[in-house]
CSV table of C-alpha atoms in Angstrom, one decimal:
chain,number,residue,atom,x,y,z
A,990,UNK,CA,-12.4,21.9,-7.9
A,991,UNK,CA,-15.4,20.1,-6.4
A,992,UNK,CA,-15.6,16.9,-4.5
A,993,UNK,CA,-17.4,14.9,-7.4
A,994,UNK,CA,-14.5,15.8,-9.8
A,995,UNK,CA,-11.9,15.0,-7.2
A,996,UNK,CA,-13.6,11.7,-6.5
A,997,UNK,CA,-13.5,10.9,-10.3
A,998,UNK,CA,-9.7,11.4,-10.2
A,999,UNK,CA,-9.4,9.1,-7.2
A,1000,UNK,CA,-11.6,6.3,-8.8
A,1001,UNK,CA,-9.2,6.4,-11.8
A,1002,UNK,CA,-6.2,6.4,-9.6
A,1003,UNK,CA,-7.3,3.6,-7.2
A,1004,UNK,CA,-8.4,1.5,-10.2
A,1005,UNK,CA,-4.6,1.4,-11.2
A,1006,UNK,CA,-3.5,0.2,-7.9
A,1007,UNK,CA,-6.3,-2.1,-6.8
A,1008,UNK,CA,-5.3,-5.6,-6.2
A,1009,UNK,CA,-1.6,-4.9,-6.2
A,1010,UNK,CA,0.6,-5.7,-3.2
A,1011,UNK,CA,1.7,-2.6,-1.3
A,1012,UNK,CA,5.4,-2.9,-1.5
A,1013,UNK,CA,8.6,-1.4,-3.1
A,1014,UNK,CA,7.6,-2.8,-6.5
A,1015,UNK,CA,4.5,-0.8,-6.4
A,1016,UNK,CA,6.4,2.4,-5.5
A,1017,UNK,CA,8.7,1.9,-8.6
A,1018,UNK,CA,5.6,1.1,-10.8
A,1019,UNK,CA,3.8,4.4,-9.6
A,1020,UNK,CA,7.0,6.5,-10.1
A,1021,UNK,CA,7.5,5.0,-13.5
A,1022,UNK,CA,3.8,5.0,-14.8
A,1023,UNK,CA,2.6,8.2,-13.0
A,1024,UNK,CA,5.7,10.2,-12.4
A,1025,UNK,CA,5.8,13.7,-10.8
A,1026,UNK,CA,6.0,15.2,-14.2
A,1027,UNK,CA,3.1,13.3,-15.7
A,1028,UNK,CA,-0.3,14.8,-16.7
A,1029,UNK,CA,-2.1,12.6,-14.1
A,1030,UNK,CA,0.1,13.6,-11.3
A,1031,UNK,CA,-0.1,17.3,-12.2
A,1032,UNK,CA,-4.0,17.1,-12.4
A,1033,UNK,CA,-4.2,15.4,-9.0
A,1034,UNK,CA,-1.8,17.9,-7.5
A,1035,UNK,CA,-3.7,21.0,-9.0
A,1036,UNK,CA,-7.0,19.4,-7.8
A,1037,UNK,CA,-5.5,19.4,-4.2
A,1038,UNK,CA,-4.3,22.9,-4.4
A,1039,UNK,CA,-7.7,24.1,-5.7
A,1040,UNK,CA,-9.6,22.2,-3.2
A,1041,UNK,CA,-7.5,23.5,-0.3
A,1042,UNK,CA,-7.8,27.0,-1.6
A,1043,UNK,CA,-11.5,26.5,-1.8
A,1044,UNK,CA,-11.6,25.4,1.9
A,1045,UNK,CA,-13.0,21.9,1.7
A,1046,UNK,CA,-9.8,19.9,1.8
A,1047,UNK,CA,-7.4,19.9,4.6
A,1048,UNK,CA,-10.0,21.9,6.6
A,1049,UNK,CA,-9.0,20.5,10.0
A,1050,UNK,CA,-5.9,21.5,11.9
A,1051,UNK,CA,-4.1,19.8,14.8
A,1052,UNK,CA,-0.6,20.5,16.1
A,1053,UNK,CA,0.3,22.6,13.1
A,1054,UNK,CA,-0.8,20.0,10.4
A,1055,UNK,CA,-3.9,20.7,8.3
A,1056,UNK,CA,-5.6,17.5,7.3
A,1057,UNK,CA,-8.7,15.7,6.4
A,1058,UNK,CA,-10.3,12.4,5.2
A,1059,UNK,CA,-11.6,13.5,1.8
A,1060,UNK,CA,-13.1,10.1,0.8
A,1061,UNK,CA,-14.1,7.0,3.0
A,1062,UNK,CA,-13.1,3.7,1.8
A,1063,UNK,CA,-15.7,2.2,-0.4
A,1064,UNK,CA,-16.4,0.2,-3.6
A,1065,UNK,CA,-16.0,3.3,-5.9
A,1066,UNK,CA,-12.3,3.8,-4.7
A,1067,UNK,CA,-11.6,0.1,-4.7
A,1068,UNK,CA,-11.5,-0.1,-0.9
A,1069,UNK,CA,-9.2,2.8,-0.4
A,1070,UNK,CA,-9.8,5.9,1.7
A,1071,UNK,CA,-8.3,9.1,0.6
A,1072,UNK,CA,-6.7,11.5,3.0
A,1073,UNK,CA,-4.7,14.7,2.3
A,1074,UNK,CA,-2.4,16.6,4.7
A,1075,UNK,CA,-0.7,19.9,4.4
A,1076,UNK,CA,2.6,19.8,6.3
A,1077,UNK,CA,5.4,22.4,6.6
A,1078,UNK,CA,8.7,21.4,8.4
A,1079,UNK,CA,6.8,19.2,10.8
A,1080,UNK,CA,6.5,15.6,12.1
A,1081,UNK,CA,3.0,14.0,12.5
A,1082,UNK,CA,1.7,11.4,14.7
A,1083,UNK,CA,3.4,8.0,14.9
A,1084,UNK,CA,1.1,5.4,13.3
A,1085,UNK,CA,0.9,1.9,12.0
A,1086,UNK,CA,-0.4,0.9,8.6
A,1087,UNK,CA,-2.4,-2.4,9.2
A,1088,UNK,CA,-3.0,-2.8,5.4
A,1089,UNK,CA,-0.3,-0.6,4.1
A,1090,UNK,CA,-0.3,3.0,2.8
A,1091,UNK,CA,0.3,4.6,-0.6
A,1092,UNK,CA,1.6,8.3,-0.5
A,1093,UNK,CA,1.7,10.8,-3.3
A,1094,UNK,CA,4.2,13.6,-2.3
A,1095,UNK,CA,3.6,17.0,-3.7
A,1096,UNK,CA,6.1,19.6,-2.7
A,1097,UNK,CA,4.8,23.1,-2.5
A,1098,UNK,CA,7.6,25.3,-1.1
A,1099,UNK,CA,11.4,24.9,-0.8
A,1100,UNK,CA,12.9,21.4,-1.4
A,1101,UNK,CA,10.1,19.6,0.7
A,1102,UNK,CA,10.6,15.9,1.3
A,1103,UNK,CA,8.2,13.5,3.0
A,1104,UNK,CA,10.1,10.9,4.9
A,1105,UNK,CA,13.0,11.6,2.6
A,1106,UNK,CA,11.0,11.3,-0.6
A,1107,UNK,CA,10.5,14.3,-3.0
A,1108,UNK,CA,7.9,14.6,-5.6
A,1109,UNK,CA,6.4,11.3,-6.4
A,1110,UNK,CA,5.3,8.1,-4.7
A,1111,UNK,CA,6.2,6.1,-1.7
A,1112,UNK,CA,4.5,2.9,-0.4
A,1113,UNK,CA,4.6,1.5,3.1
A,1114,UNK,CA,3.8,-2.3,3.3
A,1115,UNK,CA,1.1,-3.8,5.6
A,1116,UNK,CA,2.2,-3.7,9.3
A,1117,UNK,CA,4.8,-0.9,8.8
A,1118,UNK,CA,5.0,2.2,11.0
A,1119,UNK,CA,6.4,5.6,10.9
A,1120,UNK,CA,6.3,9.2,12.1
A,1121,UNK,CA,5.4,11.1,9.0
A,1122,UNK,CA,7.7,13.9,8.5
A,1123,UNK,CA,8.1,16.8,5.9
A,1124,UNK,CA,11.3,18.6,6.0
A,1125,UNK,CA,12.9,21.2,3.7
A,1126,UNK,CA,9.7,23.1,3.0
A,1127,UNK,CA,6.0,22.6,2.8
A,1128,UNK,CA,4.2,19.6,0.9
A,1129,UNK,CA,0.8,18.1,0.5
A,1130,UNK,CA,0.7,14.4,1.0
A,1131,UNK,CA,-2.2,12.3,-0.4
A,1132,UNK,CA,-2.6,9.1,1.5
A,1133,UNK,CA,-4.4,6.0,0.0
A,1134,UNK,CA,-5.3,3.6,2.9
A,1135,UNK,CA,-6.7,0.2,2.2
A,1136,UNK,CA,-10.1,0.0,4.1
A,1137,UNK,CA,-9.1,3.3,5.6
A,1138,UNK,CA,-6.9,1.4,8.2
A,1139,UNK,CA,-4.6,3.5,10.3
A,1140,UNK,CA,-3.7,3.2,14.0
A,1141,UNK,CA,-2.1,6.1,15.8
A,1142,UNK,CA,0.3,5.0,18.5
A,1143,UNK,CA,2.9,6.4,20.8
A,1144,UNK,CA,6.3,6.7,19.0
A,1145,UNK,CA,8.3,3.6,19.5
């Protein structure tokens, strides 16, 4: 998996969510239209596994979390940035989503859950905040951030 092929997958994905409100309805729609057992979900998950194995995705590490912004927000991705993290039984930095956040949860080991969500999608609305946590194993989480907006903050 190389970056241009991964970008093509993300262009297709972000086209599907562009212009939709980031809310519970979007999470339901994603889990129905691109469920964890779908070919599209499987292709993205495999691309992430291959890219991490190749060393160009999740190439940074801080406090036990491997991460990286893979694609900056821009017209090709309909204004979304794409970040991927590799988390294993760990909580990340508390942050606010000024414009919301779409998360694709890809368990890798054990019964990994991201903020209580197993394989599939969760969506945080604009202005929401959390301490992202993977429990029960290891998972990749792909984040789509409108305009790449994220604000790390002290935990509330």
